[in-house]
Coordinates of C-alpha atoms in Angstrom, one line a residue:
X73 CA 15.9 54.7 10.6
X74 CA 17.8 51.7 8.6
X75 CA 20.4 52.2 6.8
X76 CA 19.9 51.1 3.1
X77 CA 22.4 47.9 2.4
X78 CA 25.0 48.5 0.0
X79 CA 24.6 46.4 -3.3
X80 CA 27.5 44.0 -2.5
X81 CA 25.6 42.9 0.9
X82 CA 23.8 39.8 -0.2
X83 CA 20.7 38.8 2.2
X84 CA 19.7 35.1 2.5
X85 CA 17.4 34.5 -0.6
X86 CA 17.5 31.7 -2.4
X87 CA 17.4 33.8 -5.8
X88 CA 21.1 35.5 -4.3
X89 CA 22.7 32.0 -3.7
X90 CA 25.4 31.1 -5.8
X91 CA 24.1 28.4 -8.3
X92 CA 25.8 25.5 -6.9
X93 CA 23.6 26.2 -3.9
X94 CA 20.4 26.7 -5.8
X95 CA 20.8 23.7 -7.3
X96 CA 21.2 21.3 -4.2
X97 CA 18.0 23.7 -2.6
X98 CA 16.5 22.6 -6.3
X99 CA 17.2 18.8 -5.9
X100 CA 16.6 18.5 -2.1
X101 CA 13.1 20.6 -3.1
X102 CA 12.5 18.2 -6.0
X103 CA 13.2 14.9 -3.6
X104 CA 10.8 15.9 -0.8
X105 CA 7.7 16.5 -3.3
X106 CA 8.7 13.7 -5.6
X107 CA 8.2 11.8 -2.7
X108 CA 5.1 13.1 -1.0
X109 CA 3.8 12.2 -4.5
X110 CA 4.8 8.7 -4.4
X111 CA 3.7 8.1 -1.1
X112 CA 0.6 9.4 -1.6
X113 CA -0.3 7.8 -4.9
X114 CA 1.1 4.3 -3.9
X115 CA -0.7 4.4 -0.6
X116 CA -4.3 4.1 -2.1
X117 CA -3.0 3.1 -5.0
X118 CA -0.8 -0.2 -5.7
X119 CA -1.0 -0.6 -2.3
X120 CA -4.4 -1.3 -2.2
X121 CA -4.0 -4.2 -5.0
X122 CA -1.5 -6.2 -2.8
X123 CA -3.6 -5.5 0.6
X124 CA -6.8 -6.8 -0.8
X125 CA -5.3 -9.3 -2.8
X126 CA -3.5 -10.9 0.7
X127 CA -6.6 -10.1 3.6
X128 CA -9.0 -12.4 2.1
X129 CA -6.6 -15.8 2.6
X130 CA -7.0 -15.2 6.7
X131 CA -11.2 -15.5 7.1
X132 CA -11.7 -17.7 4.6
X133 CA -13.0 -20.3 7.2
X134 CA -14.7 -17.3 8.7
X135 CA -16.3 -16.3 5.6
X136 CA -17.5 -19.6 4.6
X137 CA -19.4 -20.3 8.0
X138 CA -20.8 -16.8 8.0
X139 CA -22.3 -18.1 4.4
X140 CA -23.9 -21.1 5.9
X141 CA -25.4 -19.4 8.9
X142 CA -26.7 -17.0 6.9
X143 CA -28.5 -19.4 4.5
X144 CA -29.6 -21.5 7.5
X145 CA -31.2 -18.6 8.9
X146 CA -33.0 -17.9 5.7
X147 CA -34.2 -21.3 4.9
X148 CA -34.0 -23.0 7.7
X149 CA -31.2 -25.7 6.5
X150 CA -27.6 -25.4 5.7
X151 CA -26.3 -24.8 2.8
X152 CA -24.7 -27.8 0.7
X153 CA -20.7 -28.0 1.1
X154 CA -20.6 -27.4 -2.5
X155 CA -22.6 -24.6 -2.9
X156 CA -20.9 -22.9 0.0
X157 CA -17.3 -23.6 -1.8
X158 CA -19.2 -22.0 -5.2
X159 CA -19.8 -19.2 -3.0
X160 CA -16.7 -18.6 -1.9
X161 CA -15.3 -19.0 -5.0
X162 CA -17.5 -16.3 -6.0
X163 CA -16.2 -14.2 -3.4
X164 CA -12.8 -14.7 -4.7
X165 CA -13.1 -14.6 -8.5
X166 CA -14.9 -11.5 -8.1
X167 CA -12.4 -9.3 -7.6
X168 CA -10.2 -10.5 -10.4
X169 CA -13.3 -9.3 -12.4
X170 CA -13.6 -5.9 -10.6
X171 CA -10.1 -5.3 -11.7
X172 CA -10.5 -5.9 -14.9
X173 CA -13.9 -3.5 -15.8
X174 CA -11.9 -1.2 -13.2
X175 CA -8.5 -1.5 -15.9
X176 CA -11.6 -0.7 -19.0
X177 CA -12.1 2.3 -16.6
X178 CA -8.9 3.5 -16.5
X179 CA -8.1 4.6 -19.8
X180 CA -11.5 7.1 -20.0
X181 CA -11.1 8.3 -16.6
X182 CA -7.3 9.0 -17.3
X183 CA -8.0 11.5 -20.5
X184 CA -11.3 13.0 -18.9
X185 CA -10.4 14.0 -15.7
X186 CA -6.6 13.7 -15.5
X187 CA -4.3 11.1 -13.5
X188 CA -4.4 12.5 -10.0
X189 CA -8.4 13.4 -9.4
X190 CA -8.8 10.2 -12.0
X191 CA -6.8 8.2 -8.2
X192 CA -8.7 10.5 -6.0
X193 CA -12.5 9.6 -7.7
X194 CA -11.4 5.9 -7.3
X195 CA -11.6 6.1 -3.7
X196 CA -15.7 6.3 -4.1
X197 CA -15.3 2.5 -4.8
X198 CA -13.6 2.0 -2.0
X199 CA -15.8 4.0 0.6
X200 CA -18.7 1.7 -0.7
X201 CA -16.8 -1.4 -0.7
X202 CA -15.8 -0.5 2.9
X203 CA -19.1 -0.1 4.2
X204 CA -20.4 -3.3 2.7
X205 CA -17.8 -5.2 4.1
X206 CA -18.4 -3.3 7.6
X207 CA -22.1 -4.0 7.9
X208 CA -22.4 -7.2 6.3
X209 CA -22.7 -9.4 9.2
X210 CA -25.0 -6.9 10.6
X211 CA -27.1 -7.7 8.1
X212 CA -26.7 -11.3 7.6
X213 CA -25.8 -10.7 4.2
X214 CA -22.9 -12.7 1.9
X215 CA -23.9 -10.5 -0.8
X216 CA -22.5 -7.5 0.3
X217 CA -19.6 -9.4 0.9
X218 CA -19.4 -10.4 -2.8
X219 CA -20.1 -6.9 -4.0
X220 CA -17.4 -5.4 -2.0
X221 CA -15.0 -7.5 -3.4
X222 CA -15.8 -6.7 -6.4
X223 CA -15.9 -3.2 -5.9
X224 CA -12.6 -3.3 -4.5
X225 CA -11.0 -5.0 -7.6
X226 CA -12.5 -1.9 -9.7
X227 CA -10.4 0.5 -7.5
X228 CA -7.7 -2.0 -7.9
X229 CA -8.1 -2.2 -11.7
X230 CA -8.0 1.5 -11.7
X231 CA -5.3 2.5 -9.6
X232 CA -3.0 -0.4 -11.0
X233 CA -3.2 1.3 -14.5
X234 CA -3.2 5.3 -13.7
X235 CA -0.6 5.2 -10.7
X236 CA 2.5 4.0 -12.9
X237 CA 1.3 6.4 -15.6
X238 CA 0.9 9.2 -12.9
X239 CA 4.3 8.9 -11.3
X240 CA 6.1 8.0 -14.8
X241 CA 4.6 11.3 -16.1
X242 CA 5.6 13.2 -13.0
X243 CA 9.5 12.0 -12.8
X244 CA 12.6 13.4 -14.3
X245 CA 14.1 11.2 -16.8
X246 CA 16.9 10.2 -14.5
X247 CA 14.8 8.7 -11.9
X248 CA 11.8 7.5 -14.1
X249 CA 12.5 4.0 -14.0
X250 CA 13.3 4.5 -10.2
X251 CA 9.8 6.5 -9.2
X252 CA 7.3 4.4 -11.8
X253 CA 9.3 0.8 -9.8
X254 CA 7.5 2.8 -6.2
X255 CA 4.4 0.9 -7.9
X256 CA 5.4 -2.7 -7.7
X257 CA 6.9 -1.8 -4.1
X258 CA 3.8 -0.5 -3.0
X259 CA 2.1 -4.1 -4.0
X260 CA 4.6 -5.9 -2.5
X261 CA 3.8 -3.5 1.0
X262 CA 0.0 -4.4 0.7
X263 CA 0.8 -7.8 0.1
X264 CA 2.9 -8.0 3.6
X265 CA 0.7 -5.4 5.8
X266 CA -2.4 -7.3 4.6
X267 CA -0.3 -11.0 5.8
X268 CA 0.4 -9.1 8.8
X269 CA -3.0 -7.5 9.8
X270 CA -4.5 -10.8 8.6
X271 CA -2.8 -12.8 11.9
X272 CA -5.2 -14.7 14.4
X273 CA -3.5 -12.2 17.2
X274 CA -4.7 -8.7 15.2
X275 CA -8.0 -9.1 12.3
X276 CA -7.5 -12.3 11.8
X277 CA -10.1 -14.2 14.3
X278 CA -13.7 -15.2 13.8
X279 CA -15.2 -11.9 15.5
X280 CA -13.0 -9.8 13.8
X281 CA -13.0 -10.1 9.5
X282 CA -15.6 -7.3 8.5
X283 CA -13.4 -5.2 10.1
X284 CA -10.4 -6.6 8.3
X285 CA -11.9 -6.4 5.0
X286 CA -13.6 -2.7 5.7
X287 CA -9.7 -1.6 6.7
X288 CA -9.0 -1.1 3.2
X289 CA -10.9 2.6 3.8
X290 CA -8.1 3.7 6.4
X291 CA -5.4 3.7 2.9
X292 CA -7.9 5.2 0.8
X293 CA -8.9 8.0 3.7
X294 CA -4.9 8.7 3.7
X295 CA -4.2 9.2 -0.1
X296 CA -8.0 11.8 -0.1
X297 CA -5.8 13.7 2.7
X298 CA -2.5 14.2 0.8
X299 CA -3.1 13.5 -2.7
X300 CA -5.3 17.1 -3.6
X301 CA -1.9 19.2 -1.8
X302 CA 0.2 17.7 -4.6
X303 CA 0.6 18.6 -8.6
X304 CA -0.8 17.3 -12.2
X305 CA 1.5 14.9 -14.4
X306 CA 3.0 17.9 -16.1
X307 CA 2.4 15.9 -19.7
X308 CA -1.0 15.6 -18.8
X309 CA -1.8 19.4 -18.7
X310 CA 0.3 20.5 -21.2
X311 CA -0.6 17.5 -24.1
X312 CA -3.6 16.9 -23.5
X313 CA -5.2 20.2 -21.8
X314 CA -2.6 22.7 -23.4
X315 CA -2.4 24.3 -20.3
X316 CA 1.1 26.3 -20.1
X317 CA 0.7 27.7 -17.3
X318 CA -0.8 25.0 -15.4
X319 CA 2.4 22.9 -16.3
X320 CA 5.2 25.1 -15.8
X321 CA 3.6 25.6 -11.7
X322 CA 3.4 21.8 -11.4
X323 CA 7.0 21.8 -13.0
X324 CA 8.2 24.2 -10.3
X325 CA 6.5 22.3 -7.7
X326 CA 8.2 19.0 -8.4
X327 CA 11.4 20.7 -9.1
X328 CA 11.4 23.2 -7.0
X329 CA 14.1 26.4 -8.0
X330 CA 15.7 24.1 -10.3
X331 CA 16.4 24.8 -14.1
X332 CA 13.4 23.8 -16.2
X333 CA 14.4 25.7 -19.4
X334 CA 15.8 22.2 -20.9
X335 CA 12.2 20.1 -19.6
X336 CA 10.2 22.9 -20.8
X337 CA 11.6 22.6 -24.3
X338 CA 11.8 18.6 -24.3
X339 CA 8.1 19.3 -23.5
X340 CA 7.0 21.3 -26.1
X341 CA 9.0 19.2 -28.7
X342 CA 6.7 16.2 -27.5
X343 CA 3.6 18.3 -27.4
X344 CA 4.3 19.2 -31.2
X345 CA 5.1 15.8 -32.2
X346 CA 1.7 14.5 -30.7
X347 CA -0.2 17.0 -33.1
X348 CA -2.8 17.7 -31.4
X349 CA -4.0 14.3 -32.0
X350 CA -7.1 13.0 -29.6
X351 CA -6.4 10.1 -27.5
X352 CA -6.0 7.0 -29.2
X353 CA -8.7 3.6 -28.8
X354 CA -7.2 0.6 -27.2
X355 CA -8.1 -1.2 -31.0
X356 CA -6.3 1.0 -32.7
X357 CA -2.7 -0.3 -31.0
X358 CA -3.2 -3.0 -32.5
X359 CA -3.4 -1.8 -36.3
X360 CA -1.1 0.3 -36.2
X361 CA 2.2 -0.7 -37.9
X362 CA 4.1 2.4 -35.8
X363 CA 3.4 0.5 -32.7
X364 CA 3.7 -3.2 -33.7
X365 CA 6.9 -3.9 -31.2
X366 CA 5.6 -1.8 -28.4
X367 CA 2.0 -3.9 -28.5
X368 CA 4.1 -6.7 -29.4
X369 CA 6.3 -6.3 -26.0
X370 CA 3.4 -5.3 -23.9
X371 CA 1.3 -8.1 -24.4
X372 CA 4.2 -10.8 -24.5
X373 CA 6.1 -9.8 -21.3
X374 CA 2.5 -8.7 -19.2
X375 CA 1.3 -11.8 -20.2
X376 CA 4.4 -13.8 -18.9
X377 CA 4.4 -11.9 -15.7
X378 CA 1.1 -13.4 -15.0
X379 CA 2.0 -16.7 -16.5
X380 CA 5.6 -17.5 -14.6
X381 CA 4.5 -18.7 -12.0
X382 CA 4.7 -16.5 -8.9
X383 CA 1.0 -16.9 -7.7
X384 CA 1.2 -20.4 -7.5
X385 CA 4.2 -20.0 -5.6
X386 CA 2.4 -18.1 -3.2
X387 CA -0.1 -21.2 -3.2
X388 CA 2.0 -24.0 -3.3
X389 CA 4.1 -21.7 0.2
X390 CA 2.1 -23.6 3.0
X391 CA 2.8 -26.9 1.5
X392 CA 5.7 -26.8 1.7
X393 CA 6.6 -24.9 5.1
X394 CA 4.5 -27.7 6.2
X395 CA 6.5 -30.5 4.7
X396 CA 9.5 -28.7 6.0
X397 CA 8.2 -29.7 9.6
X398 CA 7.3 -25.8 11.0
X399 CA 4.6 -26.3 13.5
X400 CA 1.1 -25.2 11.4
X401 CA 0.5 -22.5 14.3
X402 CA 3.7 -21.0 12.8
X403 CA 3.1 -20.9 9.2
X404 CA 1.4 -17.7 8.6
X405 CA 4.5 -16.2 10.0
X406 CA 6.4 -17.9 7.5
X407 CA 4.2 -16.7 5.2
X408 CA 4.7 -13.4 6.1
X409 CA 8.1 -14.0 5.1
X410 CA 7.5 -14.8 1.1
X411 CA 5.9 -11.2 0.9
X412 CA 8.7 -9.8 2.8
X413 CA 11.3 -11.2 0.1
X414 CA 9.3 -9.7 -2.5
X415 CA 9.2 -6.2 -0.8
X416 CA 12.8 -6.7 -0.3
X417 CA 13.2 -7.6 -3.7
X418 CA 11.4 -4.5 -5.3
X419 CA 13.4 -2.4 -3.0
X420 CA 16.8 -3.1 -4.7
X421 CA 15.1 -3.4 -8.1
X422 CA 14.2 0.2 -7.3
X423 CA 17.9 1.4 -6.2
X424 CA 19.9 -0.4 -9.3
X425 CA 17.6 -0.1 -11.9
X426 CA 18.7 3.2 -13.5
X427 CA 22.1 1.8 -13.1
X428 CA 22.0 -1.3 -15.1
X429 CA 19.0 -1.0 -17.0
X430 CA 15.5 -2.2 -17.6
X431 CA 16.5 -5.0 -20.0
X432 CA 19.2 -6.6 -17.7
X433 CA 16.9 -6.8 -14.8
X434 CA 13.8 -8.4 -17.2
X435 CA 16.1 -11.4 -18.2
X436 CA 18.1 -11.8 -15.1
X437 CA 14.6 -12.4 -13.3
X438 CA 13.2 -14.5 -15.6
X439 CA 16.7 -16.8 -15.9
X440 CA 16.7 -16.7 -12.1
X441 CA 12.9 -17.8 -12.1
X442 CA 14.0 -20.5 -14.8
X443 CA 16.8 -21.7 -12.8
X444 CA 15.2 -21.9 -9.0
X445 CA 12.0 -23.3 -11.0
X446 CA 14.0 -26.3 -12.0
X447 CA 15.5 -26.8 -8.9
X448 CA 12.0 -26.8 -7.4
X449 CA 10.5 -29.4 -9.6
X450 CA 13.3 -31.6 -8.6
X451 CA 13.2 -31.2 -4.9
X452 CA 9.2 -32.4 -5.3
X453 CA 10.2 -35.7 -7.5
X454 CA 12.7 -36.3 -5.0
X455 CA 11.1 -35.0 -1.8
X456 CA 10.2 -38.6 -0.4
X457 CA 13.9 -39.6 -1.1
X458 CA 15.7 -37.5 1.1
X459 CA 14.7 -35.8 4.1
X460 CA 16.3 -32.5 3.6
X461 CA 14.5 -32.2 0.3
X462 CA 11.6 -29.9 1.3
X463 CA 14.1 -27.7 3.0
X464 CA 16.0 -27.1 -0.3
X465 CA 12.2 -26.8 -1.7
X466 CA 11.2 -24.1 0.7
X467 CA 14.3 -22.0 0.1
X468 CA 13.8 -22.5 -4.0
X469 CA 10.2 -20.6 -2.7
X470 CA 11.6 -17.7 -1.2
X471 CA 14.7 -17.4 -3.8
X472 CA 11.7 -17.6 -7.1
X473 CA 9.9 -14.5 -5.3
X474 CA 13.4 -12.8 -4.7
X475 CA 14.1 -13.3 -8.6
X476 CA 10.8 -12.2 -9.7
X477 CA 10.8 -8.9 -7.4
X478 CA 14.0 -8.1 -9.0
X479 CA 13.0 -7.8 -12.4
X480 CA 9.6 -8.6 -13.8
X481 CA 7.4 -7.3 -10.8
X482 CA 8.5 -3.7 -11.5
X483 CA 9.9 -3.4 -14.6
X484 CA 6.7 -4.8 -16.6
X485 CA 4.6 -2.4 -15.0
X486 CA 6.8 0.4 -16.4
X487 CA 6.7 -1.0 -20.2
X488 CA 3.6 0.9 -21.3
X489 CA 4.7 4.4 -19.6
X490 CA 7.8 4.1 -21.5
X491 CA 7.2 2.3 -24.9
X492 CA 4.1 4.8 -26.2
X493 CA 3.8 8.3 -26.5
X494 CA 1.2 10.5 -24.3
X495 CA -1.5 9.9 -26.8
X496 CA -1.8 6.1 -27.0
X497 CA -0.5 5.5 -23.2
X498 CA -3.8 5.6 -21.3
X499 CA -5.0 3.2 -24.4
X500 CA -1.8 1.0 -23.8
X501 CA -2.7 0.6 -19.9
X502 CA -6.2 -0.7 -20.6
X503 CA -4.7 -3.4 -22.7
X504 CA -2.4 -4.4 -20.4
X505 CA -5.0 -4.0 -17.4
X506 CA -7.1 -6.1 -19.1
X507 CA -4.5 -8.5 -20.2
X508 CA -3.3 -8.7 -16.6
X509 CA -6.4 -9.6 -14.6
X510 CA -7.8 -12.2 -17.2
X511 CA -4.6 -14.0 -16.7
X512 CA -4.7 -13.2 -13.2
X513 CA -8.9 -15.2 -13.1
X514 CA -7.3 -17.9 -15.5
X515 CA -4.5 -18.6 -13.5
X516 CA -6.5 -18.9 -10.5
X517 CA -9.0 -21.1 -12.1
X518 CA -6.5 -23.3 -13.6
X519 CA -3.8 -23.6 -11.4
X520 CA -6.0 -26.0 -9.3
X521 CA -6.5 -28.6 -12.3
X522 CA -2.3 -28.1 -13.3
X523 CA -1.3 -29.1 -9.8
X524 CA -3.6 -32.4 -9.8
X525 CA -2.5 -33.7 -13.9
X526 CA 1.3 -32.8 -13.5
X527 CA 1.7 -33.3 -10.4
X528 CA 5.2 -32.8 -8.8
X529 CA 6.2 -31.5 -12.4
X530 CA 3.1 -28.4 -12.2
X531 CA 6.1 -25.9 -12.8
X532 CA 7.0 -26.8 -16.3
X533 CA 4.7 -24.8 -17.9
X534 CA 5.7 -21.9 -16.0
X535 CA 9.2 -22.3 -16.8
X536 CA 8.7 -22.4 -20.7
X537 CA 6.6 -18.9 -20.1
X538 CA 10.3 -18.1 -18.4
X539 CA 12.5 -18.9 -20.9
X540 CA 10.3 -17.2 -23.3
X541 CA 9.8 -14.3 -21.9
X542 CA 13.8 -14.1 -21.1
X543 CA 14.4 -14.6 -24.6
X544 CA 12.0 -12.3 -26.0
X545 CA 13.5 -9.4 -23.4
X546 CA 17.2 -10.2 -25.3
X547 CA 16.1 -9.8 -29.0
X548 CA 13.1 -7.5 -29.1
X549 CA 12.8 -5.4 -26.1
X550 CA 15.0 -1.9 -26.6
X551 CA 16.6 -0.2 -23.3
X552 CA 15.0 2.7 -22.4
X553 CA 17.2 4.0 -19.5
X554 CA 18.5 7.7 -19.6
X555 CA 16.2 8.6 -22.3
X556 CA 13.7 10.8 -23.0
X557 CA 10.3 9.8 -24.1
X558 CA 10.9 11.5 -27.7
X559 CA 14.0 9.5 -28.0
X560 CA 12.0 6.0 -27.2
X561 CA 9.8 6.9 -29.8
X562 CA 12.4 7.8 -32.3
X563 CA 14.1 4.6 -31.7
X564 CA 11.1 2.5 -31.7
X565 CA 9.9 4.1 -35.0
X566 CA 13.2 2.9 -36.7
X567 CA 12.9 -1.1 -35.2
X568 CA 9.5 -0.5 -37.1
X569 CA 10.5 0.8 -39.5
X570 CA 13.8 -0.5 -40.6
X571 CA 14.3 1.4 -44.1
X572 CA 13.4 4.1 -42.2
X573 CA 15.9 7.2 -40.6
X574 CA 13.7 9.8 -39.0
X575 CA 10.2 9.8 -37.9
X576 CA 8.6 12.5 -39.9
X577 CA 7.5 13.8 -36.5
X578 CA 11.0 13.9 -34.6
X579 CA 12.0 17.7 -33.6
X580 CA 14.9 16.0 -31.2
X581 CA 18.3 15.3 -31.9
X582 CA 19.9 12.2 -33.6
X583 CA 19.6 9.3 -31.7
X584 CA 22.0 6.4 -31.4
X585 CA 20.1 2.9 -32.3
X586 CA 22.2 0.7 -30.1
X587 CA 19.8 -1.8 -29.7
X588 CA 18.6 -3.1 -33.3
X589 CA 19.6 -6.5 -34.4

């Protein structure tokens, strides 16, 4: 028979642990989910962006003779040089234009079905696209080749705007700006994994690219595995379903035994100050004189994002590693290496950025950009001069991705999580979806024509956008590190309203405007 314990006996149960041992349990618990989370999201997610946005540089060749042969087999002649460049321009434009209905998507599918299944039911676009792309040359069909792409830039489109929201939602405010940067990391990995499976030795030969372009499902079949075991953005079910309980078992999933008395209340103070209001219209941002500096910020710095530059680095790389005398066998490994400086980039970006802030690292990228820009433009004037000028080009390449990964890769994507409250968010990230991949199509159009009227001097536009953006960040852009999401509001309601002291809505505490002019 055993012996009942006496009551100063203490077994090994995480409830009889002294506190400063529950609390590490807490935070260890609260790292390992907060992860699985990330991975998961980011994996079929952002990821996805990057890897379809890099796989379709290596067949293009491929893809282009597959269009001929397929029209010669049809008609019985080739297809005109020019018509086969129109269709793979088609090809490519395509997905631009996927992403952006996918970004009009978003928004609806974000309110209606909530951010995780909203990430989950975006992988139906992705099956489909797969399969098109897997059975195309089977069926001697370009067609399904163009309807897969654009299938795939609808999952892109979607998954760009609900994964930041997702994980920003999820976070503590401590790492926020840490967990909502995983996004632009996750881009930068597609970018380099599809640059690596892309190589002649692996997807990249003539046999081989329906299978590269249907390997988008094997990221998609990973985040349908993982993503169902893990929790709803506790905002989401408590704002927007009022589901208490719901959100205080996703709460104690993500922070495991931790103390969720002080999140709880921070909670419920943003529940009340929402109202109960529905879900705002992305048209309505823009009349309403409460949010005139986050729409304001959100347009200006998504736009310059777009508009700095960094995709026609990309496109400008081989060029130059050429010029630099690297045998042309060996350039897609140099290649390789201008997504690995972003990844590398978005990395540290991630580690210091709830250390020095989200303005710092906005303006010290885009002054970086600015500076390596110029340096660039004059290594291309003076390139036939001396012979060590494309080398100092080529290293202004990889030092312009390095700038941009440290602060305008990430940090823009985390604008409209933090700058608008949970009722005009999902609104906010349509308007900057949509803003994103029209600048994205005009840039691509463009860029062509730019290069061939300025010549060696194609990067001063991009610099002004730069400079701009760099300056707008100093004077109108408020740090949001450290701070809740009722404390962002509060401040941005007084830069709105400057006569202003208190929203009539604030339940928080008094907040110190240290960022007004």
């Amino acid at each position: 028979m055993e012996c009942p314990r006496d009551s100063s006996e203490k077994g090994l149960l995480d409830s009889d642990l002294p506190s400063p041992y529950g609390f590490r349990l807490g935070r260890k618990f609260q790292g390992w989910v907060l992860l699985l989370t990330i991975c998961a999201a980011g994996i079929g997610g952002t990821f996805q962006f990057g890897y379809n946005l890099s796989i379709i540089n290596a067949p293009t060749l491929y893809i282009q003779e597959f269009t001929n042969e397929t029209w010669q087999m049809r008609t019985g002649r080739p297809l005109p040089d020019h018509l086969v460049l129109l269709v793979w321009s088609l090809i490519v434009s395509l997905y631009p234009l996927g992403g952006l209905l996918g970004a009009l998507l978003a928004g609806p599918l974000a309110i209606t079905l909530g951010r995780k299944k909203s990430l989950l039911v975006n992988n139906i676009f992705v099956v489909a696209a797969a399969t098109l792309f897997g059975f195309s040359r089977r069926a001697g069909s370009f067609e399904m080749v163009m309807l897969g792409r654009l299938l795939v830039g609808v999952s892109a489109g979607v998954s760009m705007n609900v994964q930041p929201m997702y994980l920003g939602e999820s976070a503590p405010k401590e790492l926020r700006g840490a967990v909502a940067m995983t996004s632009a990391i996750f881009t930068a990995l597609g970018i380099v994994m599809g640059q690596v499976v892309g190589l002649r030795e692996l997807l990249g030969g003539p046999q081989a690219w329906p299978l590269l372009l249907a390997s988008c499902l094997v990221p998609g079949v990973l985040q349908l595995a993982s993503l169902p075991l893990l929790p709803e953005s506790p905002r989401y079910l408590l704002i927007d379903r009022g589901d208490s309980e719901a959100c205080l078992a996703a709460l104690q999933r993500l922070r495991g035994p931790a103390d969720l008395a002080g999140e709880l209340a921070e909670l419920e103070q943003e529940r009340a100050a929402c109202g109960g209001r529905r879900a705002r219209r992305p048209w309505e941002l823009f009349g309403d004189r409460a949010l005139r500096r986050q729409v304001a910020s959100l347009v200006v710095l998504g736009g310059a994002m777009e508009l700095c530059g960094n995709d026609a680095v990309y496109s400008y790389a081989s060029a130059m590693f050429v010029q630099a005398r690297i045998p042309p066998e060996k350039v897609q490994y140099a290649v390789i290496g201008t997504g690995g400086c972003e990844l590398l980039a978005t990395l540290v970006s991630c580690v210091v950025i709830e250390r020095v802030g989200r303005r710092v690292l906005l303006m010290g990228g885009y002054c970086l950009m600015t500076c390596w820009g110029s340096v660039f433009t004059a290594a291309l004037c003076l390139q036939s001069s001396f012979p060590w000028m494309p080398y100092l080009a080529m290293s202004c390449i990889f030092a312009f991705i390095l700038s941009f990964g440290i602060g305008p890769a990430g940090v823009t994507g985390i604008l409209a999580t933090e700058l608008f409250d949970q009722t005009a968010r999902p609104a906010a990230y349509m308007v900057c979806g949509v803003l994103m991949w029209t600048m994205l199509f005009l840039v691509g159009l463009g860029f062509p024509f730019i290069m061939e009227g300025l010549s060696h001097f194609l990067y001063v536009p991009f610099l002004c956008v730069c400079v701009c953006a760099a300056v707008y960040t100093f004077f109108f852009l408020p740090e949001t590190k450290g701070k809740t999401f009722l404390e962002i509001s509060e401040e941005l309601y007084r830069l709105n309203f400057p006569g202003w002291s208190q929203s009539p809505m604030w339940r928080g505490p008094e907040v110190v405007q240290s960022t007004e002019l």
